N, CA and C of each residue as an Amber inpcrd file, in Angstrom:
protein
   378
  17.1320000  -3.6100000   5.6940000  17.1610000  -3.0720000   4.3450000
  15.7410000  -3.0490000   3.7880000  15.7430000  -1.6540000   3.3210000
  13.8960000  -1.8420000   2.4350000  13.8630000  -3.4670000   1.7480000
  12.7150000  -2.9860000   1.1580000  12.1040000  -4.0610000   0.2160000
  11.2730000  -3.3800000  -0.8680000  11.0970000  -3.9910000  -1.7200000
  10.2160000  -3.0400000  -2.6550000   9.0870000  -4.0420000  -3.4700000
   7.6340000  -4.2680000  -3.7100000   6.7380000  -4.6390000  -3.9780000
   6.1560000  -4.0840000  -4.8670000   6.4220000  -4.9870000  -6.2570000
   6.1850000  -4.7460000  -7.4010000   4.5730000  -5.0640000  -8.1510000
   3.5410000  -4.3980000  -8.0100000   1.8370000  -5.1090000  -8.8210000
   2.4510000  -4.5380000 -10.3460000   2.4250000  -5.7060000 -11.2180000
   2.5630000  -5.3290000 -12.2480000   0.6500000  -5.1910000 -12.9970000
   0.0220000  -4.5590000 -13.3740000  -1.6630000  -4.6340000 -13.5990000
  -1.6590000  -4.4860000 -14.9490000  -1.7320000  -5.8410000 -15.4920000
  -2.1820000  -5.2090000 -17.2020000  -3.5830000  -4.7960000 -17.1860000
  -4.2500000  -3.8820000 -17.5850000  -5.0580000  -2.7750000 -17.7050000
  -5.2070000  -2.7810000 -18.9540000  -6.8640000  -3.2910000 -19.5230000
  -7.3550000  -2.4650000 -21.0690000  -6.9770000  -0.9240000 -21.5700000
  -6.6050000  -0.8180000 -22.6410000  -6.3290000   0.6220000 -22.8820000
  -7.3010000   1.6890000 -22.4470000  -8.7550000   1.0870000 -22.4220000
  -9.7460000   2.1670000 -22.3850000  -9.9370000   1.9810000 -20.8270000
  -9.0450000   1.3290000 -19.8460000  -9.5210000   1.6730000 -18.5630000
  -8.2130000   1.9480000 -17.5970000  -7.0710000   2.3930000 -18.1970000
  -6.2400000   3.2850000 -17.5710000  -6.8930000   4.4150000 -16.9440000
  -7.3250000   5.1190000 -17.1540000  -7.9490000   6.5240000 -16.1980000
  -8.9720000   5.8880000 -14.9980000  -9.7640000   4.6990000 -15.6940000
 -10.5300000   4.2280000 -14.2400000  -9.5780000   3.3680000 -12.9880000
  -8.5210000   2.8680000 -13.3130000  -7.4180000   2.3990000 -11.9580000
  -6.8940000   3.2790000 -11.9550000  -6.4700000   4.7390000 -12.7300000
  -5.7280000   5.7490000 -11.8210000  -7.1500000   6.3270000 -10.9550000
  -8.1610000   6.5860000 -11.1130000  -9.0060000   7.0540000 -10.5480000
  -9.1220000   6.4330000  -8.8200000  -9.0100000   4.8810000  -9.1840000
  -9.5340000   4.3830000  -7.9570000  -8.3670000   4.2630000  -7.2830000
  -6.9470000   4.2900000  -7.5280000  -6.0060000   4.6410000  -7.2580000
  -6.0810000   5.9540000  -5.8850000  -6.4250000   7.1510000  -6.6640000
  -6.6280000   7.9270000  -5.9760000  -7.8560000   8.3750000  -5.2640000
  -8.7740000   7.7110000  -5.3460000  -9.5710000   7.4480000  -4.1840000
  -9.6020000   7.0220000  -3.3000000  -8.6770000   6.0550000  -2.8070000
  -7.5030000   5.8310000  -1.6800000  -5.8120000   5.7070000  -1.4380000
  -5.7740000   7.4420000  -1.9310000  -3.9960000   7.9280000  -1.2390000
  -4.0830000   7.8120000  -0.0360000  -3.4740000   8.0120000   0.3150000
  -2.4770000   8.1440000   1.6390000  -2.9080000   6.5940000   2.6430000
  -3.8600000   5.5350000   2.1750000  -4.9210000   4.7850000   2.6740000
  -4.0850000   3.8940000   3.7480000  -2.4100000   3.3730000   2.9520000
  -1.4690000   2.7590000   3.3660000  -0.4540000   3.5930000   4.1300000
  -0.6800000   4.7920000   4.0790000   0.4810000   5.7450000   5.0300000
   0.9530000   4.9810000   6.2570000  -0.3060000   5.1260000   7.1200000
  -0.1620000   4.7620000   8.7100000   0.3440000   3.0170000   8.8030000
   0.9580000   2.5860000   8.0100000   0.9080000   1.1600000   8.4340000
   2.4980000   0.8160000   8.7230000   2.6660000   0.5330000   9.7830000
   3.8500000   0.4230000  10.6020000   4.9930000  -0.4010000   9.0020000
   6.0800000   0.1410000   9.0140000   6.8820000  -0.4750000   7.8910000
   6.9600000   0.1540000   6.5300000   5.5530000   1.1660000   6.1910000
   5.3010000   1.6500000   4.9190000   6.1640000   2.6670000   4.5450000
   6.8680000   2.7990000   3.5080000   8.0600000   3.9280000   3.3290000
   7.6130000   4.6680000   2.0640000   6.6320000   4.2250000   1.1270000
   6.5160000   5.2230000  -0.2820000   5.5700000   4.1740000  -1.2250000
   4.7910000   4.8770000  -2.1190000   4.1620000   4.4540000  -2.7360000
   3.9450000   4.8730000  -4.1230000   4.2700000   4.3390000  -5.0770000
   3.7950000   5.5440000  -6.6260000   3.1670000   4.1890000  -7.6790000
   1.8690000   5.2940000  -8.1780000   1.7660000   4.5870000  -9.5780000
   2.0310000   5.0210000 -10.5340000   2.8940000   3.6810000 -11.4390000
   2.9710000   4.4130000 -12.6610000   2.2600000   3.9350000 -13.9800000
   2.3490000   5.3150000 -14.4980000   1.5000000   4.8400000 -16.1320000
   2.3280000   4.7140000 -16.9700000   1.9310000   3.6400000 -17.9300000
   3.0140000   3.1940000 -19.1950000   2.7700000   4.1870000 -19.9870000
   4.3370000   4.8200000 -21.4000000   4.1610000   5.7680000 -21.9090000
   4.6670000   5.5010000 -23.0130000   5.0310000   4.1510000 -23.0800000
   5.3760000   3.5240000 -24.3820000   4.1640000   2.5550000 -24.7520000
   3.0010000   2.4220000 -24.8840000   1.7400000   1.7840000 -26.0700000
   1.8430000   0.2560000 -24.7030000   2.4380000   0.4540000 -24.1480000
   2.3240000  -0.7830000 -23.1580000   0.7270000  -0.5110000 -22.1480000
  -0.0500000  -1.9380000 -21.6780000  -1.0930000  -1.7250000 -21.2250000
  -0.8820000  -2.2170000 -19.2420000   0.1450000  -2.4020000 -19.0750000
   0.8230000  -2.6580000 -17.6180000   1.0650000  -1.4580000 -16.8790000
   0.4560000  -1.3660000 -16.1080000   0.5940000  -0.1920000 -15.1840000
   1.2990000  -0.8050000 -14.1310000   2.1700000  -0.1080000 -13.1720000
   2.9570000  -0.2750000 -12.0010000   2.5700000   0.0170000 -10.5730000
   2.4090000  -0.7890000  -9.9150000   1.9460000  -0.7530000  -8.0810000
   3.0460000  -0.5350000  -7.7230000   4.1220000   0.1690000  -7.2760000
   4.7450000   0.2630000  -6.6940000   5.5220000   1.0170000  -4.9640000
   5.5160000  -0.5900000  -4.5110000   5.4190000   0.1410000  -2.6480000
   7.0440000  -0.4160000  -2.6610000   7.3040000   0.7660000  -1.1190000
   8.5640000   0.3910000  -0.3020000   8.1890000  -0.0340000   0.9730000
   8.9590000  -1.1750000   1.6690000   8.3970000  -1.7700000   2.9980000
   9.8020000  -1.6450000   3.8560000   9.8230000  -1.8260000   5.0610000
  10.9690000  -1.4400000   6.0040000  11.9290000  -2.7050000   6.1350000
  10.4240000  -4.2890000   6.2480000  11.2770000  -5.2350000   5.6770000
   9.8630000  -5.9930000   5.2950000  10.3000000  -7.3350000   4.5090000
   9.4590000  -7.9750000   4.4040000   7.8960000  -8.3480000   5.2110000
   8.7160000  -8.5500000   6.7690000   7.2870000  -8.7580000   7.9290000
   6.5770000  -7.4430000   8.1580000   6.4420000  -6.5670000   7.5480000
   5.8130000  -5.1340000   7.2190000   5.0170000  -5.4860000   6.3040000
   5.5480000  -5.9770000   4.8470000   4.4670000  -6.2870000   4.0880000
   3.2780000  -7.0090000   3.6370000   3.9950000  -8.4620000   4.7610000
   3.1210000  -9.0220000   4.4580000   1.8260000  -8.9090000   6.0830000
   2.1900000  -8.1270000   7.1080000   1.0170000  -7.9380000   7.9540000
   0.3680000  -6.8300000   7.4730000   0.7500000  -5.9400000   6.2180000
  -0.2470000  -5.3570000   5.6340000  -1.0880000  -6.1250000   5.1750000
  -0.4520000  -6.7620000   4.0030000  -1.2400000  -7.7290000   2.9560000
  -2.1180000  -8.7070000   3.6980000  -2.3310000  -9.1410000   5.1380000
  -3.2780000  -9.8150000   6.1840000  -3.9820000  -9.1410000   6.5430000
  -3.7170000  -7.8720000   6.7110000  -4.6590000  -7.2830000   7.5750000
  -6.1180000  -6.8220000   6.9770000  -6.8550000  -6.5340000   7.7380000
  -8.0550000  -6.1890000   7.5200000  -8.1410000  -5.1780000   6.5480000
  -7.5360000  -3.9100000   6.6700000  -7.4640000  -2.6910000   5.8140000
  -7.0990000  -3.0440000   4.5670000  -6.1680000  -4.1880000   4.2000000
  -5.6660000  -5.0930000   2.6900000  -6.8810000  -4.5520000   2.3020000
  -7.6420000  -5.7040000   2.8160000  -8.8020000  -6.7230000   2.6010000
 -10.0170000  -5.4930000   2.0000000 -10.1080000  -4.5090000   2.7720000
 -11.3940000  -3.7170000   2.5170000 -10.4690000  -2.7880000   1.2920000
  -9.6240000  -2.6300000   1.2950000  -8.7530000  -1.4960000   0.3070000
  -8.9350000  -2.2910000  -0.8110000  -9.3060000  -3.4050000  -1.1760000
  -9.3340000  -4.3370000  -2.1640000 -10.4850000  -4.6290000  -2.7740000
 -11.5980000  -4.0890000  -2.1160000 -13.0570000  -4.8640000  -2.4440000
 -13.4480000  -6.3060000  -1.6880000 -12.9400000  -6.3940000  -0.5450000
 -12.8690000  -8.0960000   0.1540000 -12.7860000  -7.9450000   1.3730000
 -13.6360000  -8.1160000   1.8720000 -13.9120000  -8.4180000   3.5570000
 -12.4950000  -8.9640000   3.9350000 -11.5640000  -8.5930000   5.0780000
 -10.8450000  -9.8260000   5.8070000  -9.3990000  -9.9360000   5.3400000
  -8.8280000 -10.5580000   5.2230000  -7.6540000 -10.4490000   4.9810000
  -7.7200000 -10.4730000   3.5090000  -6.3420000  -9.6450000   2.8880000
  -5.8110000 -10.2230000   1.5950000  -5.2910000 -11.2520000   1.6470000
  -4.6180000 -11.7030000   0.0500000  -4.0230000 -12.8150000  -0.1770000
  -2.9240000 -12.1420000  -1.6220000  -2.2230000 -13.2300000  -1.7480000
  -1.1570000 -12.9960000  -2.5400000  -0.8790000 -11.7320000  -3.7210000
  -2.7240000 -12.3350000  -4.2660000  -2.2110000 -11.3290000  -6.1060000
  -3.2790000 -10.2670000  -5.5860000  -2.7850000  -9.1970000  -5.5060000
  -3.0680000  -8.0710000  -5.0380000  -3.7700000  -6.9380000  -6.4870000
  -4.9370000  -7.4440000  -6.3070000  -5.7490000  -7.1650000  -7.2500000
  -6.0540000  -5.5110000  -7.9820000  -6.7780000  -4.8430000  -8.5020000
  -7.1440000  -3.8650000  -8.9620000  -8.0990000  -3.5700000  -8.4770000
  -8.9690000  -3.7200000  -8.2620000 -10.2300000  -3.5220000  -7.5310000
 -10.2670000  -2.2750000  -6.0760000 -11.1440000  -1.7160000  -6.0010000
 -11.1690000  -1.0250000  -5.1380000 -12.5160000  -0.6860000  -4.3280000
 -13.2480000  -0.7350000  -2.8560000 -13.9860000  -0.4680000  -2.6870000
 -14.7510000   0.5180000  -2.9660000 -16.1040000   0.1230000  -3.2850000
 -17.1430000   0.6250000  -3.5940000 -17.8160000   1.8240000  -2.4860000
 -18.2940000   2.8600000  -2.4840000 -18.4640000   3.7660000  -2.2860000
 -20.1480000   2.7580000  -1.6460000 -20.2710000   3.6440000  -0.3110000
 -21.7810000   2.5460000   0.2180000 -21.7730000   1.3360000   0.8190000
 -20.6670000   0.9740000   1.4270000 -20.0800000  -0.0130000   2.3350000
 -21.2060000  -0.1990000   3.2210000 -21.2530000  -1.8020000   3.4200000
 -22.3040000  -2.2680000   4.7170000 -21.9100000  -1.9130000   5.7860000
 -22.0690000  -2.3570000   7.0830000 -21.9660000  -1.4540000   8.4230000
 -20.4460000  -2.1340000   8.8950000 -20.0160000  -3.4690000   8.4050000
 -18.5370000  -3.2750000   8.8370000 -17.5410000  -3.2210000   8.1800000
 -17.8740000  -2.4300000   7.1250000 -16.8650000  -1.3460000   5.8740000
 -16.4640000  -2.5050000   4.5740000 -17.1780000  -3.5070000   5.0550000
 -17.1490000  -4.3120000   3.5490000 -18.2690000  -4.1040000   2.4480000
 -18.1230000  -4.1310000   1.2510000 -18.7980000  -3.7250000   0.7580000
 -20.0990000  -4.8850000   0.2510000 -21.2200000  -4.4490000   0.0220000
 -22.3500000  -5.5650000  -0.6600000 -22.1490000  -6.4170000  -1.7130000
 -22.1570000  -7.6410000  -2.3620000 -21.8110000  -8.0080000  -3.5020000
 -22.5400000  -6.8540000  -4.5020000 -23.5250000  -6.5350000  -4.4390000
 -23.8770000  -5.6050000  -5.7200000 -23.2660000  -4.1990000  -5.8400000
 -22.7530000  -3.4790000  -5.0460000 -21.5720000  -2.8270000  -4.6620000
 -20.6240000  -2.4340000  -4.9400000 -19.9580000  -4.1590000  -4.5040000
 -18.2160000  -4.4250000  -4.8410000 -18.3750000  -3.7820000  -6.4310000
 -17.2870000  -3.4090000  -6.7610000 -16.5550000  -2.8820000  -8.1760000
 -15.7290000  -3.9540000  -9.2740000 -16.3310000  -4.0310000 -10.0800000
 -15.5730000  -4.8930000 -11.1770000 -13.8560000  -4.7810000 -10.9050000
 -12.7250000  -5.7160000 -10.7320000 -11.2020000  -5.1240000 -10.8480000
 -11.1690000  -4.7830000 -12.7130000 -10.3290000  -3.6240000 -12.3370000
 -10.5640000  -2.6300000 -13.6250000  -9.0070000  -3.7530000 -14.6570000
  -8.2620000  -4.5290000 -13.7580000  -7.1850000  -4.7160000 -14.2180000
  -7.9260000  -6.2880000 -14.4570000  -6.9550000  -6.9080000 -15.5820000
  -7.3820000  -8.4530000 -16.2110000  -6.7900000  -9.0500000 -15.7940000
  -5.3020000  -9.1210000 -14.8830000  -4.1780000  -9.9860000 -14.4620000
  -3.1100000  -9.0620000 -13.2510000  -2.4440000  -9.8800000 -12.5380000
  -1.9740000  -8.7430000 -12.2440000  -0.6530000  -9.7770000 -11.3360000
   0.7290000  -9.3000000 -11.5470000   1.7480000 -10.0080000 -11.2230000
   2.2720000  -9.3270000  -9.6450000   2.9550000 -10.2220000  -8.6870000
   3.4900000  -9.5860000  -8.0030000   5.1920000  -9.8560000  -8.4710000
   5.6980000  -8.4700000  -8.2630000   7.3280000  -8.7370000  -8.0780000
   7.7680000  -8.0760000  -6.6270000   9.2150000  -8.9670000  -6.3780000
   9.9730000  -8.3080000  -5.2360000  11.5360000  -8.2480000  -5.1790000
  11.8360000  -6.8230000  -5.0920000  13.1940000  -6.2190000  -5.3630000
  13.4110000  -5.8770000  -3.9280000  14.8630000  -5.8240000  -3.8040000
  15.5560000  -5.1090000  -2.7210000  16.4710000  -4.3640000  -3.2400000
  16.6310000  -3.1960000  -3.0180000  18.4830000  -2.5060000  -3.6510000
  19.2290000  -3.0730000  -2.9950000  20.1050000  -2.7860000  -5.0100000
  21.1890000  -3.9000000  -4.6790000  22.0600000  -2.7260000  -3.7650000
  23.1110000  -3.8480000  -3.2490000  24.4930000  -3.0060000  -2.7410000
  25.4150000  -3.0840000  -3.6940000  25.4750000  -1.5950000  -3.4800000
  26.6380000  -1.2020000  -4.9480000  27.9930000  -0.9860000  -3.6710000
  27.9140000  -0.8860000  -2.8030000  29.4320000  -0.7980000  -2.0200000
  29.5920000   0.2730000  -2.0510000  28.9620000   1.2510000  -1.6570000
  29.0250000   2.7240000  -1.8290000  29.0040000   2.9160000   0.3940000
């Protein structure tokens, strides 16, 4: 049964357009990763400053050998593996020679906090 992986990112009002930006400076980045089923962000449209990460995984051990792997890690601004709170941040454009980026570089995370949740659909008995 999927799984679904919730970044909740509270986001300053004046820097919503810079995490959709870096957002889409790496689509499709998570496509190829064995388990990955869909990805969307969403923007709040009620005065709320929480924007939504939202992935589908095939099962849990999908998500979290993303969240280890190397590609996490550089998709994040961070050499090496990720770790739990799956930040805002996004690599910097000018990466050193093994695609991590320089400390002067790396990119401020545009988000101030950022929650993980995890859903599965329910069974409705259908």
């Amino acid at each position: 049964m999927s799984i679904v992986k919730i970044n909740a990112i509270t986001v300053p009002a004046e820097s919503g357009d810079e995490l959709a930006r870096r957002f889409a400076g790496r689509a499709g980045a998570v496509d190829g990763q064995p388990g990955f089923e869909g990805f969307e962000l969403l923007q709040p449209t009620d005065g709320r400053n929480v924007w939504l990460v939202v992935t589908r995984w095939a099962d849990e051990e999908s998500y979290e050998a993303w969240k280890n792997s190397a590609s996490f890690g550089h998709g994040h601004g961070r050499p090496g593996a990720g770790d739990a709170s799956e930040g805002a941040g996004a690599r910097a454009e000018g990466a050193v020679a093994d695609g991590a980026p320089s400390p002067e570089q790396r990119q401020r995370p545009v988000g101030v906090s950022a929650e993980l949740w995890s859903f599965e659909p329910a069974d409705l008995g259908r």
